[in-house]
Short mmCIF file of C-alpha atoms and ligand atoms in Angstrom, two decimals:
data_model
loop_
_atom_site.label_atom_id
_atom_site.label_comp_id
_atom_site.label_asym_id
_atom_site.label_seq_id
_atom_site.Cartn_x
_atom_site.Cartn_y
_atom_site.Cartn_z
CA UNK Z 266 -34.14 15.21 -87.70
CA UNK Z 267 -36.02 14.19 -84.65
CA UNK Z 268 -34.69 15.12 -81.20
CA UNK Z 269 -35.46 12.36 -78.75
CA UNK Z 270 -34.94 12.17 -75.01
CA UNK Z 271 -36.89 8.99 -74.21
CA UNK Z 272 -35.29 5.66 -74.97
CA UNK Z 273 -38.61 3.95 -75.56
CA UNK Z 274 -39.43 6.39 -78.39
CA UNK Z 275 -36.10 5.76 -80.09
CA UNK Z 276 -36.44 2.00 -79.75
CA UNK Z 277 -39.93 2.12 -81.34
CA UNK Z 278 -38.66 4.19 -84.27
CA UNK Z 279 -35.64 1.96 -84.82
CA UNK Z 280 -37.72 -1.23 -84.64
CA UNK Z 281 -40.21 0.12 -87.11
CA UNK Z 282 -37.42 1.05 -89.54
CA UNK Z 283 -35.75 -2.35 -89.24
CA UNK Z 284 -39.06 -4.18 -89.60
CA UNK Z 285 -39.59 -2.43 -92.90
CA UNK Z 286 -36.19 -3.68 -94.15
CA UNK Z 287 -34.04 -0.60 -93.37
CA UNK Z 288 -30.63 -0.71 -91.68
CA UNK Z 289 -29.88 1.45 -88.68
CA UNK Z 290 -26.43 2.91 -87.93
CA UNK Z 291 -25.56 4.27 -84.50
CA UNK Z 292 -22.85 6.70 -83.38
CA UNK Z 293 -22.58 7.15 -79.62
CA UNK Z 294 -20.88 10.37 -78.46
CA UNK Z 295 -20.47 12.62 -75.45
CA UNK Z 296 -21.21 15.66 -77.64
CA UNK Z 297 -19.06 18.72 -78.22
CA UNK Z 298 -18.81 17.28 -81.70
CA UNK Z 299 -15.75 17.78 -83.89
CA UNK Z 300 -14.59 16.52 -87.26
CA UNK Z 301 -13.61 13.18 -85.74
CA UNK Z 302 -17.24 12.53 -84.70
CA UNK Z 303 -18.41 13.86 -88.06
CA UNK Z 304 -16.24 11.29 -89.84
CA UNK Z 305 -18.13 8.58 -87.92
CA UNK Z 306 -21.46 10.20 -88.62
CA UNK Z 307 -20.74 10.58 -92.35
CA UNK Z 308 -19.63 7.00 -92.68
CA UNK Z 309 -22.70 5.71 -90.78
CA UNK Z 310 -24.90 7.99 -92.91
CA UNK Z 311 -23.46 6.53 -96.13
CA UNK Z 312 -23.86 2.96 -95.01
CA UNK Z 313 -27.37 2.97 -93.50
CA UNK Z 314 -30.96 3.91 -94.21
CA UNK Z 315 -31.41 5.41 -90.80
CA UNK Z 316 -28.86 7.09 -88.52
CA UNK Z 317 -29.02 7.63 -84.77
CA UNK Z 318 -26.48 9.76 -82.91
CA UNK Z 319 -26.51 9.91 -79.12
CA UNK Z 320 -25.10 12.79 -77.07
CA UNK Z 321 -24.72 11.91 -73.43
CA UNK Z 322 -21.90 12.88 -71.07
CA UNK Z 323 -21.88 9.64 -69.14
CA UNK Z 324 -21.17 10.23 -65.44
CA UNK Z 325 -20.42 6.55 -64.87
CA UNK Z 326 -17.17 6.63 -66.90
CA UNK Z 327 -15.59 9.58 -65.02
CA UNK Z 328 -13.53 9.08 -61.85
CA UNK Z 329 -14.31 11.30 -58.85
CA UNK Z 330 -11.34 13.61 -59.59
CA UNK Z 331 -11.91 13.72 -63.34
CA UNK Z 332 -13.46 16.36 -65.60
CA UNK Z 333 -17.15 15.37 -65.64
CA UNK Z 334 -18.33 18.77 -64.42
CA UNK Z 335 -16.18 20.77 -66.83
CA UNK Z 336 -16.42 18.43 -69.83
CA UNK Z 337 -17.29 20.68 -72.82
CA UNK Z 338 -21.00 20.70 -73.65
CA UNK Z 339 -22.78 22.51 -76.49
CA UNK Z 340 -26.02 20.79 -77.37
CA UNK Z 341 -27.33 23.53 -79.61
CA UNK Z 342 -24.26 23.27 -81.84
CA UNK Z 343 -24.35 19.45 -81.69
CA UNK Z 344 -27.98 19.47 -82.89
CA UNK Z 345 -27.09 21.74 -85.78
CA UNK Z 346 -24.09 19.67 -86.85
CA UNK Z 347 -26.10 16.42 -86.70
CA UNK Z 348 -28.98 17.95 -88.64
CA UNK Z 349 -26.57 19.22 -91.32
CA UNK Z 350 -24.92 15.77 -91.50
CA UNK Z 351 -28.28 14.14 -92.26
CA UNK Z 352 -28.83 12.40 -88.94
CA UNK Z 353 -32.39 11.04 -88.47
CA UNK Z 354 -32.52 10.66 -84.71
CA UNK Z 355 -30.63 12.83 -82.25
CA UNK Z 356 -30.82 11.04 -78.90
CA UNK Z 357 -30.05 13.15 -75.83
CA UNK Z 358 -31.21 11.17 -72.82
CA UNK Z 359 -31.13 12.71 -69.33
CA UNK Z 360 -28.93 11.08 -66.71
CA UNK Z 361 -31.90 10.30 -64.48
CA UNK Z 362 -33.63 8.42 -67.28
CA UNK Z 363 -30.58 6.22 -68.07
CA UNK Z 364 -29.69 5.85 -64.40
CA UNK Z 365 -32.94 6.08 -62.40
CA UNK Z 366 -32.92 5.63 -58.62
CA UNK Z 367 -32.16 2.02 -57.83
CA UNK Z 368 -30.00 1.53 -60.96
CA UNK Z 369 -27.29 -0.93 -59.88
CA UNK Z 370 -26.23 -3.33 -62.65
CA UNK Z 371 -23.00 -2.62 -64.50
CA UNK Z 372 -20.97 -4.41 -67.16
CA UNK Z 373 -17.48 -5.43 -66.08
CA UNK Z 374 -15.16 -5.82 -69.11
CA UNK Z 375 -12.38 -8.37 -68.93
CA UNK Z 376 -8.60 -7.99 -68.46
CA UNK Z 377 -8.27 -6.08 -71.73
CA UNK Z 378 -9.90 -3.10 -69.99
CA UNK Z 379 -7.68 -3.27 -66.91
CA UNK Z 380 -4.42 -2.23 -68.54
CA UNK Z 381 -3.34 1.16 -69.96
CA UNK Z 382 -6.33 3.51 -69.74
CA UNK Z 383 -8.04 1.07 -67.37
CA UNK Z 384 -5.04 1.09 -64.97
CA UNK Z 385 -4.84 4.88 -64.94
CA UNK Z 386 -8.63 5.36 -64.81
CA UNK Z 387 -10.08 2.55 -62.63
CA UNK Z 388 -13.74 1.90 -63.40
CA UNK Z 389 -13.61 3.90 -66.64
CA UNK Z 390 -14.32 0.99 -68.97
CA UNK Z 391 -17.03 -0.37 -66.67
CA UNK Z 392 -18.80 2.94 -67.14
CA UNK Z 393 -18.22 2.93 -70.90
CA UNK Z 394 -19.32 -0.66 -71.38
CA UNK Z 395 -22.42 -0.16 -69.25
CA UNK Z 396 -23.64 2.92 -71.10
CA UNK Z 397 -22.79 1.50 -74.50
CA UNK Z 398 -24.72 -1.70 -73.83
CA UNK Z 399 -27.68 0.32 -72.54
CA UNK Z 400 -27.59 2.49 -75.66
CA UNK Z 401 -27.30 -0.57 -77.94
CA UNK Z 402 -30.31 -2.07 -76.21
CA UNK Z 403 -32.29 1.11 -76.83
CA UNK Z 404 -31.22 1.82 -80.38
CA UNK Z 405 -30.90 -1.81 -81.57
CA UNK Z 406 -28.65 -0.76 -84.48
CA UNK Z 407 -27.28 -2.98 -87.21
CA UNK Z 408 -23.92 -1.27 -86.92
CA UNK Z 409 -22.20 0.65 -84.10
CA UNK Z 410 -19.53 3.14 -85.22
CA UNK Z 411 -16.54 3.88 -82.98
CA UNK Z 412 -13.32 5.83 -83.46
CA UNK Z 413 -9.83 4.35 -83.74
CA UNK Z 414 -8.68 7.30 -81.56
CA UNK Z 415 -10.03 5.41 -78.54
CA UNK Z 416 -8.50 2.11 -79.59
CA UNK Z 417 -8.80 0.46 -76.20
CA UNK Z 418 -12.43 1.51 -75.90
CA UNK Z 419 -13.13 0.04 -79.34
CA UNK Z 420 -11.42 -3.23 -78.41
CA UNK Z 421 -13.27 -3.45 -75.07
CA UNK Z 422 -16.63 -2.79 -76.74
CA UNK Z 423 -15.91 -5.26 -79.52
CA UNK Z 424 -15.13 -7.88 -76.88
CA UNK Z 425 -18.31 -7.01 -74.95
CA UNK Z 426 -20.51 -7.26 -78.03
CA UNK Z 427 -18.92 -10.62 -78.86
CA UNK Z 428 -18.96 -12.03 -75.33
CA UNK Z 429 -22.52 -10.96 -74.55
CA UNK Z 430 -23.88 -12.02 -77.99
CA UNK Z 431 -25.10 -8.60 -78.97
CA UNK Z 432 -26.09 -8.74 -82.68
CA UNK Z 433 -24.66 -5.31 -83.60
CA UNK Z 434 -21.68 -5.17 -85.94
CA UNK Z 435 -18.84 -2.89 -84.73
CA UNK Z 436 -17.14 -0.63 -87.28
CA UNK Z 437 -13.99 1.27 -86.30
CA UNK Z 438 -13.31 4.52 -88.20
CA UNK Z 439 -9.73 5.95 -88.62
CA UNK Z 440 -8.61 8.86 -86.42
CA UNK Z 441 -9.08 12.36 -87.80
CA UNK Z 442 -6.13 14.71 -87.19
CA UNK Z 443 -5.43 18.42 -87.34
CA UNK Z 444 -2.98 19.49 -90.03
CA UNK Z 445 -0.09 19.24 -87.59
CA UNK Z 446 -1.08 15.64 -86.74
CA UNK Z 447 -2.78 16.16 -83.36
CA UNK Z 448 -5.68 13.75 -83.06
CA UNK Z 449 -8.99 15.59 -82.68
CA UNK Z 450 -10.47 15.28 -79.22
CA UNK Z 451 -13.06 17.23 -77.26
CA UNK Z 452 -10.43 17.60 -74.57
CA UNK Z 453 -8.02 19.53 -76.84
CA UNK Z 454 -9.82 22.72 -75.76
CA UNK Z 455 -8.20 22.35 -72.33
CA UNK Z 456 -4.73 22.90 -73.80
CA UNK Z 457 -3.00 26.24 -73.36
CA UNK Z 458 -1.53 27.80 -76.55
CA UNK Z 459 1.91 26.54 -75.62
CA UNK Z 460 0.70 23.00 -74.83
CA UNK Z 461 -1.26 22.93 -78.11
CA UNK Z 462 1.97 23.81 -79.96
CA UNK Z 463 3.87 21.00 -78.21
CA UNK Z 464 1.10 18.34 -78.29
CA UNK Z 465 1.78 17.06 -81.88
CA UNK Z 466 5.17 15.87 -80.55
CA UNK Z 467 3.23 12.77 -79.38
CA UNK Z 468 2.15 11.69 -82.86
CA UNK Z 469 5.53 12.62 -84.30
CA UNK Z 470 7.08 10.23 -81.79
CA UNK Z 471 4.62 7.47 -82.66
CA UNK Z 472 5.28 7.98 -86.40
CA UNK Z 473 9.02 7.70 -85.77
CA UNK Z 474 8.27 4.37 -84.03
CA UNK Z 475 6.25 3.17 -87.01
CA UNK Z 476 9.04 4.19 -89.39
CA UNK Z 477 11.63 2.32 -87.31
CA UNK Z 478 9.50 -0.83 -87.49
CA UNK Z 479 9.09 -0.41 -91.23
CA UNK Z 480 12.83 -0.02 -91.61
CA UNK Z 481 13.46 -3.33 -89.87
CA UNK Z 482 13.59 -2.80 -86.10
CA UNK Z 483 12.01 -5.76 -84.28
CA UNK Z 484 12.78 -5.15 -80.63
CA UNK Z 485 9.99 -3.12 -78.99
CA UNK Z 486 12.37 -1.84 -76.29
CA UNK Z 487 14.67 -0.23 -78.85
CA UNK Z 488 11.70 1.31 -80.71
CA UNK Z 489 9.97 2.56 -77.58
CA UNK Z 490 13.16 4.12 -76.18
CA UNK Z 491 13.49 6.21 -79.35
CA UNK Z 492 9.79 7.11 -79.36
CA UNK Z 493 9.92 8.16 -75.71
CA UNK Z 494 12.96 10.34 -76.33
CA UNK Z 495 11.23 12.06 -79.26
CA UNK Z 496 8.02 12.66 -77.30
CA UNK Z 497 9.99 14.05 -74.31
CA UNK Z 498 11.97 16.26 -76.68
CA UNK Z 499 9.15 17.63 -78.77
CA UNK Z 500 5.99 17.47 -76.68
CA UNK Z 501 7.78 18.07 -73.39
CA UNK Z 502 4.79 16.70 -71.42
CA UNK Z 503 4.67 16.86 -67.61
CA UNK Z 504 4.53 13.08 -67.67
CA UNK Z 505 4.04 10.08 -69.91
CA UNK Z 506 1.33 7.87 -68.35
CA UNK Z 507 2.19 5.00 -70.68
CA UNK Z 508 3.87 4.32 -73.99
CA UNK Z 509 3.71 0.80 -75.36
CA UNK Z 510 3.77 -1.41 -78.40
CA UNK Z 511 0.89 -3.85 -78.15
CA UNK Z 512 -1.03 -6.54 -79.93
CA UNK Z 513 -3.94 -4.67 -81.64
CA UNK Z 514 -6.51 -7.25 -80.56
CA UNK Z 515 -5.55 -8.07 -76.96
CA UNK Z 516 -3.57 -4.88 -76.17
CA UNK Z 517 -0.91 -7.00 -74.51
CA UNK Z 518 2.66 -5.72 -74.75
CA UNK Z 519 4.68 -7.34 -77.49
CA UNK Z 520 7.97 -9.10 -76.72
CA UNK Z 521 8.99 -9.06 -80.36
CA UNK Z 522 7.58 -7.35 -83.45
CA UNK Z 523 6.42 -10.07 -85.85
CA UNK Z 524 2.90 -9.20 -87.01
CA UNK Z 525 0.64 -6.15 -86.93
CA UNK Z 526 1.07 -3.95 -83.87
CA UNK Z 527 -0.28 -0.83 -82.25
CA UNK Z 528 1.73 1.98 -80.73
CA UNK Z 529 -0.22 3.55 -77.86
CA UNK Z 530 0.53 6.57 -75.67
CA UNK Z 531 -1.01 8.78 -73.02
CA UNK Z 532 0.71 11.98 -71.93
CA UNK Z 533 -0.19 14.75 -69.48
CA UNK Z 534 0.07 18.47 -69.68
CA UNK Z 535 -0.88 19.64 -66.18
CA UNK Z 536 -4.34 18.22 -65.56
CA UNK Z 537 -4.97 17.50 -69.26
CA UNK Z 538 -4.42 13.94 -70.50
CA UNK Z 539 -4.10 13.22 -74.17
CA UNK Z 540 -4.18 9.73 -75.66
CA UNK Z 541 -3.25 8.61 -79.12
CA UNK Z 542 -2.29 5.48 -81.05
CA UNK Z 543 -0.91 4.41 -84.38
CA UNK Z 544 -1.57 1.04 -86.03
CA UNK Z 545 1.52 -0.47 -87.64
CA UNK Z 546 1.04 -3.06 -90.37
CA UNK Z 547 2.81 -6.43 -90.23
CA UNK Z 548 6.42 -5.84 -91.36
CA UNK Z 549 6.73 -7.05 -94.94
CA UNK Z 550 10.10 -8.77 -95.06
CA UNK Z 551 12.64 -10.22 -92.69
CA UNK Z 552 15.44 -8.65 -94.68
CA UNK Z 553 17.31 -5.78 -93.13
CA UNK Z 554 16.40 -6.60 -89.51
CA UNK Z 555 18.09 -4.08 -87.26
CA UNK Z 556 17.39 -4.97 -83.66
O1 PAF U 268 -16.10 7.80 -76.80
C1 PAF U 268 -16.99 8.37 -76.20
O2 PAF U 268 -17.33 9.51 -76.49
C2 PAF U 268 -17.69 7.68 -75.04
O3 PAF U 268 -16.79 6.91 -74.30
C3 PAF U 268 -18.92 6.84 -75.45
C4 PAF U 268 -18.53 5.68 -76.37
C5 PAF U 268 -19.89 7.75 -76.16
C6 PAF U 268 -19.59 6.27 -74.21
O4 PAF U 268 -20.00 7.23 -73.34
#
């Protein structure tokens, strides 16, 4: 595995590989890798001749009061995990090389990025879209791999790639969870032992919502009221930033459950925010509708 800090070097390697008929897969990360990242890396490894993984804690996507400074970093471990997973190119650019003095152009995603996470974290998706487009332009991959865990990020990047005619294909990989259901996240290390015990209450609430839809409930308000009660009861978070049942493509709230939907939630324990989501397939039959 080659460790690369200069974008020009990575671009040259990737172009050479693609010119000789190979495919290139790309997994962008902020490091502190866990099994969720490794699921993306393994899938990209299987599907491509060459694999690039980037590790870059992107200052542009953190608000002034957010956790940029304390975000977990462990590059030595990340390098080892990527090497063991068969990565070809480990890209760890420095902030001053991605954002040199005078850097001023950013990508502004559309309305999809203004709701939910975007409303709670203004500017977040501008930072994400900007760095992902820069990375795509450096790596020039055939396929970009993203996690379902950050569903809104995946939708915003998919929209950006489509709207700006980037040739990369976007593949979204299912969320990896701990045995008790908690979605893996680099931010889980912030949880106290007690918060960690309560945190799976969020996914248990979302699963209850999915089960209600499967059993015939069609009114999002009824479903969400029950999910909220379950999350309050079991996770006992300090607050629920949002809980919604949305269209999986546009992330707009649904008035009625007819097709596929996505349950999304963000909760807070003190200063720690956790997000999660659960895709719900289109209900199969109209029989047994319950509200
Ligand atoms: O999901 C992440 O880790 C980041 O938002 C990403 C996509 C690597 C951009 O910095």
